[in-house]
PDB file of C-alpha atoms in Angstrom:
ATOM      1  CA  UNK U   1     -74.390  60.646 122.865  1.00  0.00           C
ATOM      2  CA  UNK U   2     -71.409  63.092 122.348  1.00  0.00           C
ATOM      3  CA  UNK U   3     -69.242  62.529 124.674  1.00  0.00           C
ATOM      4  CA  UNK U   4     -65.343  64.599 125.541  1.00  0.00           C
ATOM      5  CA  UNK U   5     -62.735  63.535 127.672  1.00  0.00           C
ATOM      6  CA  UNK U   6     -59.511  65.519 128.164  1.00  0.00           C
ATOM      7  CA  UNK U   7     -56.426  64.478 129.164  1.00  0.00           C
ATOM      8  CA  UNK U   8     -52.502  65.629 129.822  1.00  0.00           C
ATOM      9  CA  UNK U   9     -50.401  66.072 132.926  1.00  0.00           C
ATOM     10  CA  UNK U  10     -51.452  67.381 136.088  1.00  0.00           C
ATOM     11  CA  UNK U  11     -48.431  69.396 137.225  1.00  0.00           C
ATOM     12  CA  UNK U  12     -46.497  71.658 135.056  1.00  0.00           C
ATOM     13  CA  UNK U  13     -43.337  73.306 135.653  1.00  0.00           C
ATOM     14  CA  UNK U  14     -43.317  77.323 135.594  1.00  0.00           C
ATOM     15  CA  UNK U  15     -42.258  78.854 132.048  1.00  0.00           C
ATOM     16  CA  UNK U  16     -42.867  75.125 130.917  1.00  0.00           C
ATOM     17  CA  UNK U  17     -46.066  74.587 127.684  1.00  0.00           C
ATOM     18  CA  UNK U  18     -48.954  72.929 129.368  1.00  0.00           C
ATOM     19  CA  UNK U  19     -50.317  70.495 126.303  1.00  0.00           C
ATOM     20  CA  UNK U  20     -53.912  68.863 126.849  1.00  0.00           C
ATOM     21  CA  UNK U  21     -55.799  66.545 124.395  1.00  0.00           C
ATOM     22  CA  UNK U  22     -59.808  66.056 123.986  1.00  0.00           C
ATOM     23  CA  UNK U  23     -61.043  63.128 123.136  1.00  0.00           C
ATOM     24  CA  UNK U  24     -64.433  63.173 121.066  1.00  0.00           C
ATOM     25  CA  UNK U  25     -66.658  60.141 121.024  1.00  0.00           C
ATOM     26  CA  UNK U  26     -70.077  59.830 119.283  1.00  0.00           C
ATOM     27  CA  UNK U  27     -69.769  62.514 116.728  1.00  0.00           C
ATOM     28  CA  UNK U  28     -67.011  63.347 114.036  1.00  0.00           C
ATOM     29  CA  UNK U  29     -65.248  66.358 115.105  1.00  0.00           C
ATOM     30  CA  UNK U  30     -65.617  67.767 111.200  1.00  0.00           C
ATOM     31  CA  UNK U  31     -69.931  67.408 111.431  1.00  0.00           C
ATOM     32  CA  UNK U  32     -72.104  69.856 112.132  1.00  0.00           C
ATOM     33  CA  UNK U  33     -71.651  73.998 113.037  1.00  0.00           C
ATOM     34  CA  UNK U  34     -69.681  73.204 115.914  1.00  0.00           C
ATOM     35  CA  UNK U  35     -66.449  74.866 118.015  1.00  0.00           C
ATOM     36  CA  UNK U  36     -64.486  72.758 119.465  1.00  0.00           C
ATOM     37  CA  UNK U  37     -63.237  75.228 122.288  1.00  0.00           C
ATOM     38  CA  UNK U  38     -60.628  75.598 125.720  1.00  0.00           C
ATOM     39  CA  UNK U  39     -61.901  77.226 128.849  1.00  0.00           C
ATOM     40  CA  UNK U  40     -60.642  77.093 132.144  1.00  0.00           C
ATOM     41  CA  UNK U  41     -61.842  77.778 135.791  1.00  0.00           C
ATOM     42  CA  UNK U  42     -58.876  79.010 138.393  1.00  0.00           C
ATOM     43  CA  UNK U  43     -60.392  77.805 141.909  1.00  0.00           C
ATOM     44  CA  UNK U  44     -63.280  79.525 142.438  1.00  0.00           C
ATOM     45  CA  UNK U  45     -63.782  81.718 139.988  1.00  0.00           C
ATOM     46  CA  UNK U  46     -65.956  81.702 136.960  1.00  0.00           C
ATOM     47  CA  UNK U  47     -64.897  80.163 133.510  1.00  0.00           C
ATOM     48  CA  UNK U  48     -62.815  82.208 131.193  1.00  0.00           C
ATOM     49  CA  UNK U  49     -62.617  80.910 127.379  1.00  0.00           C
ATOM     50  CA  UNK U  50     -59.356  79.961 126.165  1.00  0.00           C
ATOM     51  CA  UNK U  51     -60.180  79.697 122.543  1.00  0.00           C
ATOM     52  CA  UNK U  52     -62.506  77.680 119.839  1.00  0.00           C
ATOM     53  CA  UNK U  53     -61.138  75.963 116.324  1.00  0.00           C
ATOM     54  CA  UNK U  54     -63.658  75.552 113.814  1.00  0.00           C
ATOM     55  CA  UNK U  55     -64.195  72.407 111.168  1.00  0.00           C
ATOM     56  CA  UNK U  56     -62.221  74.407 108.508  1.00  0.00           C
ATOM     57  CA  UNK U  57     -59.502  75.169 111.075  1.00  0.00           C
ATOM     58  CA  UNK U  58     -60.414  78.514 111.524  1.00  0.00           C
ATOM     59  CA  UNK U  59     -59.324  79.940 115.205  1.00  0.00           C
ATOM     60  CA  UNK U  60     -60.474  82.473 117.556  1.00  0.00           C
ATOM     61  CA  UNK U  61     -58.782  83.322 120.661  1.00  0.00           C
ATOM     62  CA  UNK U  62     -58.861  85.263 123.854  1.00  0.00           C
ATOM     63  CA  UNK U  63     -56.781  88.312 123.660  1.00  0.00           C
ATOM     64  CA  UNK U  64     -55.401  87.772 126.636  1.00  0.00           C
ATOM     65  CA  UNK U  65     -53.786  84.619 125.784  1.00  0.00           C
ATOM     66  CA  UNK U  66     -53.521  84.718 122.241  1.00  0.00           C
ATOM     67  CA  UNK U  67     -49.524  85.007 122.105  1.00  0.00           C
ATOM     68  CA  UNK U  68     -49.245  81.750 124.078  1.00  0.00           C
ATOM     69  CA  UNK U  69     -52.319  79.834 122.841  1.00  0.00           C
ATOM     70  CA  UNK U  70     -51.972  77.188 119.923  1.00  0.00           C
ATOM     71  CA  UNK U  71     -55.542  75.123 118.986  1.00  0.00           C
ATOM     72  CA  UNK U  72     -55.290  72.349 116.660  1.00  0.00           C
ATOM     73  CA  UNK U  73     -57.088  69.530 115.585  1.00  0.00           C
ATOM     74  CA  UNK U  74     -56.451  65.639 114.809  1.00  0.00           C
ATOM     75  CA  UNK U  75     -58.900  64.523 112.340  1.00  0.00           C
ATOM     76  CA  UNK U  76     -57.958  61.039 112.297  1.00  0.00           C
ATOM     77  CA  UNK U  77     -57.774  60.543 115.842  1.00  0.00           C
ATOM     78  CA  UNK U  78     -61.277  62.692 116.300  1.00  0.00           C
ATOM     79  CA  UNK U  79     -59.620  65.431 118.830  1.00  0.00           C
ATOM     80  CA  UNK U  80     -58.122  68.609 119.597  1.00  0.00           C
ATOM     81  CA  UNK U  81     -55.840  69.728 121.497  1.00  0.00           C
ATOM     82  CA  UNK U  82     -54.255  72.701 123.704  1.00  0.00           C
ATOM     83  CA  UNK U  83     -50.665  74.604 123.883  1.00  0.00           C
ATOM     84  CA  UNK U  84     -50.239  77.021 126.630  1.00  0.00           C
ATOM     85  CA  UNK U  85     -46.611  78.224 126.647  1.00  0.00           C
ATOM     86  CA  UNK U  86     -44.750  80.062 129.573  1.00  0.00           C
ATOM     87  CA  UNK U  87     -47.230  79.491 132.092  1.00  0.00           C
ATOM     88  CA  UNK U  88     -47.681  80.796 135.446  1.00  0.00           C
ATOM     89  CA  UNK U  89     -49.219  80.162 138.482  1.00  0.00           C
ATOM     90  CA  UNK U  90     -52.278  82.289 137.295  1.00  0.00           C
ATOM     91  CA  UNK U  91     -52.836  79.443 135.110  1.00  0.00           C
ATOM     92  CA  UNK U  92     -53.622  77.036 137.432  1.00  0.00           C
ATOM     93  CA  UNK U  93     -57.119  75.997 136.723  1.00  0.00           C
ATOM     94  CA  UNK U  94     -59.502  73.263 135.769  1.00  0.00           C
ATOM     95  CA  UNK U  95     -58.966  73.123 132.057  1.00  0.00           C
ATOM     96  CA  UNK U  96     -62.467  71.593 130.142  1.00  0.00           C
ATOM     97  CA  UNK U  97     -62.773  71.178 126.576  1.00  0.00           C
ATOM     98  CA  UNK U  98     -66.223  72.076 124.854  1.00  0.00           C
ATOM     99  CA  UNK U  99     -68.303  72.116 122.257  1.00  0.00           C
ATOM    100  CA  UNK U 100     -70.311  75.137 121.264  1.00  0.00           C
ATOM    101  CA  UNK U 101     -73.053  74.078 119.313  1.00  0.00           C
ATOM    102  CA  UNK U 102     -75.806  76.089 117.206  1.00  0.00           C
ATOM    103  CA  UNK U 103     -79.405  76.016 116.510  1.00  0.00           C
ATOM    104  CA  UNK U 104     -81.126  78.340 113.512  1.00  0.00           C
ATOM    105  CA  UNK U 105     -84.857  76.233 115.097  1.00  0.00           C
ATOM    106  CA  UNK U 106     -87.172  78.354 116.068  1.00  0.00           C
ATOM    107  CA  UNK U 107     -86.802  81.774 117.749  1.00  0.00           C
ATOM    108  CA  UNK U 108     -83.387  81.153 116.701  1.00  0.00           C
ATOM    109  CA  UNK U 109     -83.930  81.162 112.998  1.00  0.00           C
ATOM    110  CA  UNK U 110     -83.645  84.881 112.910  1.00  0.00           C
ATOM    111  CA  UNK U 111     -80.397  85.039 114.864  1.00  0.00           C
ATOM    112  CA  UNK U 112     -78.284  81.820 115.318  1.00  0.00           C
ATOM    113  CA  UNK U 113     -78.155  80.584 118.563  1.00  0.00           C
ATOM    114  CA  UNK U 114     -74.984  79.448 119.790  1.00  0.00           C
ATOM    115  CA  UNK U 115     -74.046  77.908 123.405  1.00  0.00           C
ATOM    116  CA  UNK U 116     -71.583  75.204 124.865  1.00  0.00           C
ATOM    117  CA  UNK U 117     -73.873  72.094 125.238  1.00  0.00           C
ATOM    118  CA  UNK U 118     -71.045  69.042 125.663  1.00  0.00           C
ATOM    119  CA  UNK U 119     -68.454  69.649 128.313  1.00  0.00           C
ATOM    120  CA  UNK U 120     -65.652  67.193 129.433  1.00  0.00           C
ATOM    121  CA  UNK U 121     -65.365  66.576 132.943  1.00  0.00           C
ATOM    122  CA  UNK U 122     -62.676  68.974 133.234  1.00  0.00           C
ATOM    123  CA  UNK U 123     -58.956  68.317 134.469  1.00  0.00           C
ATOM    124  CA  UNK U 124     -56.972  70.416 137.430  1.00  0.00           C
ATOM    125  CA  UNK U 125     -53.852  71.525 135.913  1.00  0.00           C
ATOM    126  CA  UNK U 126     -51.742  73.141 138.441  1.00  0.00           C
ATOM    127  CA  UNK U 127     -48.676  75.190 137.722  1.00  0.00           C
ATOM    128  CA  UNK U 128     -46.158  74.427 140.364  1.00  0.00           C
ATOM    129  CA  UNK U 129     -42.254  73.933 140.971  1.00  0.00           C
TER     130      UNK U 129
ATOM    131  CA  UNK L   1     -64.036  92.697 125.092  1.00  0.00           C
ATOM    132  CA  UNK L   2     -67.589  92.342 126.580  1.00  0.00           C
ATOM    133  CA  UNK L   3     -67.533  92.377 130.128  1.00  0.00           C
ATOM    134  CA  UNK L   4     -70.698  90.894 132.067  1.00  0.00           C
ATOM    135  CA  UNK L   5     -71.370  91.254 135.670  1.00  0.00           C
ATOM    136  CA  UNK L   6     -73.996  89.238 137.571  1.00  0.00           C
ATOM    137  CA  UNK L   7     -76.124  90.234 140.882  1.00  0.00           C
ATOM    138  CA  UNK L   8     -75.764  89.218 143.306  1.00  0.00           C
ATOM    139  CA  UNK L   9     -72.779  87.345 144.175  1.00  0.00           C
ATOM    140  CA  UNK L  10     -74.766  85.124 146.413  1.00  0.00           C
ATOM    141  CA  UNK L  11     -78.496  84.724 146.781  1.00  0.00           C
ATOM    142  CA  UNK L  12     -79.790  82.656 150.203  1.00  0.00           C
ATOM    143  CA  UNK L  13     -83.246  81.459 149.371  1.00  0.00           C
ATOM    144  CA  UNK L  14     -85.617  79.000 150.587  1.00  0.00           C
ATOM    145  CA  UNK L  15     -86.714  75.608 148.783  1.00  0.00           C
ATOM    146  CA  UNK L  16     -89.996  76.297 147.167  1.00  0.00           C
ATOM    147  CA  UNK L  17     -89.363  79.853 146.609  1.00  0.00           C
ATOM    148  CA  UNK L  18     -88.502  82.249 143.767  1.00  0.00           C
ATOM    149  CA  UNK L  19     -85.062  83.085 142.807  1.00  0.00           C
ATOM    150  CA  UNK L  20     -84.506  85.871 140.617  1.00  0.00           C
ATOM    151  CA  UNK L  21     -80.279  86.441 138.880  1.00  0.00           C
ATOM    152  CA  UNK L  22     -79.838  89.458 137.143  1.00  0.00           C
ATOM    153  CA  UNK L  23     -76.702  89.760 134.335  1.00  0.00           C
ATOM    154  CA  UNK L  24     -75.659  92.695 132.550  1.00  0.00           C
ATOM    155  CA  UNK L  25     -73.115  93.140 129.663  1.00  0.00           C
ATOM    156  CA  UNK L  26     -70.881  96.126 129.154  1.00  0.00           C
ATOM    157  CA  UNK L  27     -72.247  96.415 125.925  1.00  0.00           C
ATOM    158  CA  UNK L  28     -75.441  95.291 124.036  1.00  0.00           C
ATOM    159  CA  UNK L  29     -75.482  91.511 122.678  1.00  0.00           C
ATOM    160  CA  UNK L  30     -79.126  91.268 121.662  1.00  0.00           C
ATOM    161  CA  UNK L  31     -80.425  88.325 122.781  1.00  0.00           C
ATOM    162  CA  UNK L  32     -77.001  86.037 122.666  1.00  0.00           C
ATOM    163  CA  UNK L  33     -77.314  85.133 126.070  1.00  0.00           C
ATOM    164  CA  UNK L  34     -76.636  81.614 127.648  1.00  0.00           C
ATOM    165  CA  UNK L  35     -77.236  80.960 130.859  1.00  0.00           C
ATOM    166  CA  UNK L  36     -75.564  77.426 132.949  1.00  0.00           C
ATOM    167  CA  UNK L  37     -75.133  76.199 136.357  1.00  0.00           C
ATOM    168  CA  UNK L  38     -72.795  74.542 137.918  1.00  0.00           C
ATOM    169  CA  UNK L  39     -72.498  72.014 140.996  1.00  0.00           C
ATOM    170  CA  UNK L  40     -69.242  71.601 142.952  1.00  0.00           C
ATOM    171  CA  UNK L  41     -66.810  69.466 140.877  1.00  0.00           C
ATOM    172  CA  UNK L  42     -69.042  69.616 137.716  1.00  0.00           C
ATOM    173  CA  UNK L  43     -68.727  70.954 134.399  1.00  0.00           C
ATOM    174  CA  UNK L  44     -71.537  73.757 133.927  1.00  0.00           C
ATOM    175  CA  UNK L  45     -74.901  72.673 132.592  1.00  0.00           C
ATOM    176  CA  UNK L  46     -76.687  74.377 129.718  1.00  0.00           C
ATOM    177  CA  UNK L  47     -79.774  75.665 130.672  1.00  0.00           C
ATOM    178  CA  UNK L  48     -81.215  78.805 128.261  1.00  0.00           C
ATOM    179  CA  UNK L  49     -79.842  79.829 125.326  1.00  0.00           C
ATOM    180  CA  UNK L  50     -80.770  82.700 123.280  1.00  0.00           C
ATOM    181  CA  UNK L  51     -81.706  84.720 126.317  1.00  0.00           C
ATOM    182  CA  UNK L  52     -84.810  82.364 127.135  1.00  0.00           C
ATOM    183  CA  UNK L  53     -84.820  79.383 125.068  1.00  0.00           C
ATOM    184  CA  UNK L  54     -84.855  76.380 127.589  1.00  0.00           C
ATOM    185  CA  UNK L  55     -82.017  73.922 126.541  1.00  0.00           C
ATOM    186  CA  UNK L  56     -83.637  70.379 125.884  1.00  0.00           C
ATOM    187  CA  UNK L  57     -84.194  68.493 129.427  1.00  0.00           C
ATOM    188  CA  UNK L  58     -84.714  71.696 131.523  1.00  0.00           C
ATOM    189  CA  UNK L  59     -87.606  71.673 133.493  1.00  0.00           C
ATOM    190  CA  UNK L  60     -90.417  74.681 132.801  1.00  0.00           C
ATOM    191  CA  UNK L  61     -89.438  76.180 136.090  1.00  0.00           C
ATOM    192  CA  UNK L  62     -86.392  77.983 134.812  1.00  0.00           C
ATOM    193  CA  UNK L  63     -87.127  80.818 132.375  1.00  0.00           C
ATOM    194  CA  UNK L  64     -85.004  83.697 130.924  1.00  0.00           C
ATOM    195  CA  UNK L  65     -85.582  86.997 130.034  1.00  0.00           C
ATOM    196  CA  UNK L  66     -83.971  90.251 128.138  1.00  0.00           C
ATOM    197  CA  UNK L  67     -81.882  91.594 125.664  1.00  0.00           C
ATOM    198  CA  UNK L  68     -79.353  94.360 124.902  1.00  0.00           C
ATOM    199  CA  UNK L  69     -77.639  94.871 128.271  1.00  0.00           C
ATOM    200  CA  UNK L  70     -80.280  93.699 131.017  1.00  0.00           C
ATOM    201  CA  UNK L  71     -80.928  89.765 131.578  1.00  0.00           C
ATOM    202  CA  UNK L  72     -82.441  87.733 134.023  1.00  0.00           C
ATOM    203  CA  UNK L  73     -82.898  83.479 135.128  1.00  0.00           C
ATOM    204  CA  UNK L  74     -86.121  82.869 137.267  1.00  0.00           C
ATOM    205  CA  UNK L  75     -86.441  79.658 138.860  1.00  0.00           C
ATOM    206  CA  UNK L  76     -90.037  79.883 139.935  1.00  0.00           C
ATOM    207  CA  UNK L  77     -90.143  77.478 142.991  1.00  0.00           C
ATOM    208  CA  UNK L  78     -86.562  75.908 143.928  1.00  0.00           C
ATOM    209  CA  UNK L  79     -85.688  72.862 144.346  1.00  0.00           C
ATOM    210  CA  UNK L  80     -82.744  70.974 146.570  1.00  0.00           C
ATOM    211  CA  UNK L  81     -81.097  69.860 143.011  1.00  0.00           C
ATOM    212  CA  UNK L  82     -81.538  74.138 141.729  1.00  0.00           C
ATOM    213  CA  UNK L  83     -78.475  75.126 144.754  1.00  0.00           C
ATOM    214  CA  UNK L  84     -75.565  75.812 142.361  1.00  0.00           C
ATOM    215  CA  UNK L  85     -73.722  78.348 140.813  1.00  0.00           C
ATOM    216  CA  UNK L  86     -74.871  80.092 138.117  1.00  0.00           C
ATOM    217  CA  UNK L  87     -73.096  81.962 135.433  1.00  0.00           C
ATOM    218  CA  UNK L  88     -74.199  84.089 132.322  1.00  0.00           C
ATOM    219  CA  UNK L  89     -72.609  84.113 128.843  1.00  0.00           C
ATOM    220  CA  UNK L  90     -72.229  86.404 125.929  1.00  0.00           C
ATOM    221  CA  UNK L  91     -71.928  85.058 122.519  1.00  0.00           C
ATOM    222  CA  UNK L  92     -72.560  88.383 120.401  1.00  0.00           C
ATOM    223  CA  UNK L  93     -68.485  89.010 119.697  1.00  0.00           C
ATOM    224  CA  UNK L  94     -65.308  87.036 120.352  1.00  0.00           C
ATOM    225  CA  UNK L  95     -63.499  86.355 122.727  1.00  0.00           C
ATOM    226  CA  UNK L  96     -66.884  84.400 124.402  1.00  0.00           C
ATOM    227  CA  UNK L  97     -67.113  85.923 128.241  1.00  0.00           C
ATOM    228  CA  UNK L  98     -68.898  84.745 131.436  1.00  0.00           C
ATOM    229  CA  UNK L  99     -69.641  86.476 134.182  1.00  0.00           C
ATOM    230  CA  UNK L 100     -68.541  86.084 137.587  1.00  0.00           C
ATOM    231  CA  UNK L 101     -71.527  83.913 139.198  1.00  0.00           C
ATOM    232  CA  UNK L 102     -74.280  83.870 141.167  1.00  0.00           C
ATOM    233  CA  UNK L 103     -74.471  81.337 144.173  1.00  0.00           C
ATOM    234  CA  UNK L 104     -77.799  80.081 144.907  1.00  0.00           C
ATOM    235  CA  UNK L 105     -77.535  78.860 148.548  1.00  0.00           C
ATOM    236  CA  UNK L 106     -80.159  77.608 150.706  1.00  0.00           C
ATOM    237  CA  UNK L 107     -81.418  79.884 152.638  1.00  0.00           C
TER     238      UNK L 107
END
């Protein structure tokens, strides 16, 4: 059973990088069609997606953030990892990590299917001085 | 950016009823639609992918319909363990974007 866990400080600093680490356990990150993707949830409010990193170490990120996002990847340790610079107090959120898997079985062999089946159990991250 | 708004924001209903959520993207995404709840201090569950494939595990109750613009999750009779939030989710284009939610309260 795939299983993430995240982990990283609690409290950071205004204008200070927020770093966070995911943990994978029961799969190699580099198997299957799989993003390993960010997305947070400020207090309620719905999720907003932070940004995915594919096997090859391709990257795709939200507009919005792109300038202060960094996704990597630690093969050898089986996670990834988060870089927000210069936050805010609009980042404040719960911070999960993800994976969005894929299907091409059935209805979905015209179209790929593609959805976010493993989720950590998310961490609160607030920005605070 | 895709921008998808759900209806309504909160939905009071009673156990053993039908609840129906409606989502609707700015702009067409076919049928890459995902659908998940979520319970207080939980990540959000996967339930239908692909506009109305069931994920594996969810019960026959919830079913999913559309494509282009217009979507919508039935849960045909609820149950106590069905009172989340829910939340649509485009996959067509990057960046990935949910909508805001639908709370299903009891009513």
């Amino acid at each position: 059973q795939l299983q993430l866990q995240e982990s990283g400080p609690g409290l950071v600093k205004p204008s200070q990088t927020l770093s966070l680490t995911c943990s994978v356990s029961g799969d190699s990150i580099m198997s299957g069609d799989n993003y390993w993707s960010w997305i947070r949830q400020p207090p309620g409010k719905g999720p907003e997606w932070i940004g995915s990193l594919y096997q090859s170490g391709t990257t795709n990120y939200n507009p919005s953030l792109k300038s202060r996002v960094t996704i990597s990847v630690d093969t050898s340790k089986n996670e990834f990892s988060l870089r927000l610079t210069s936050v805010t107090a609009a980042d404040t959120a719960v911070y999960y990590c993800a994976r969005e898997g894929s299907t091409r079985l059935g209805y979905c062999s015209i179209t790929k299917c593609q959805f976010f089946d493993y989720w950590g159990q998310g961490t609160l991250v607030t920005v605070s001085s | 950016e895709i921008v998808m708004t759900q209806s309504p924001a909160t939905l009071s209903v009673s156990p053993g009823e039908r609840a129906t959520l409606s989502c609707r993207a700015s702009q067409s995404v076919s049928t890459k639609l995902v659908w998940y709840h979520q319970k207080p201090g939980q990540a959000p569950r996967l339930l239908i992918y692909g506009a109305s494939t069931r994920a594996t595990g969810i019960p026959a109750r919830f079913s999913g319909s559309g494509s282009g613009t217009e979507f919508t999750l039935t849960i045909s009779s609820l149950q106590s363990e069905d009172f989340a939030v829910y939340y649509c989710q485009q996959y067509h284009n990057w960046p990935r974007t949910f909508g805001q939610g639908t709370k299903v309260e009891i009513k």
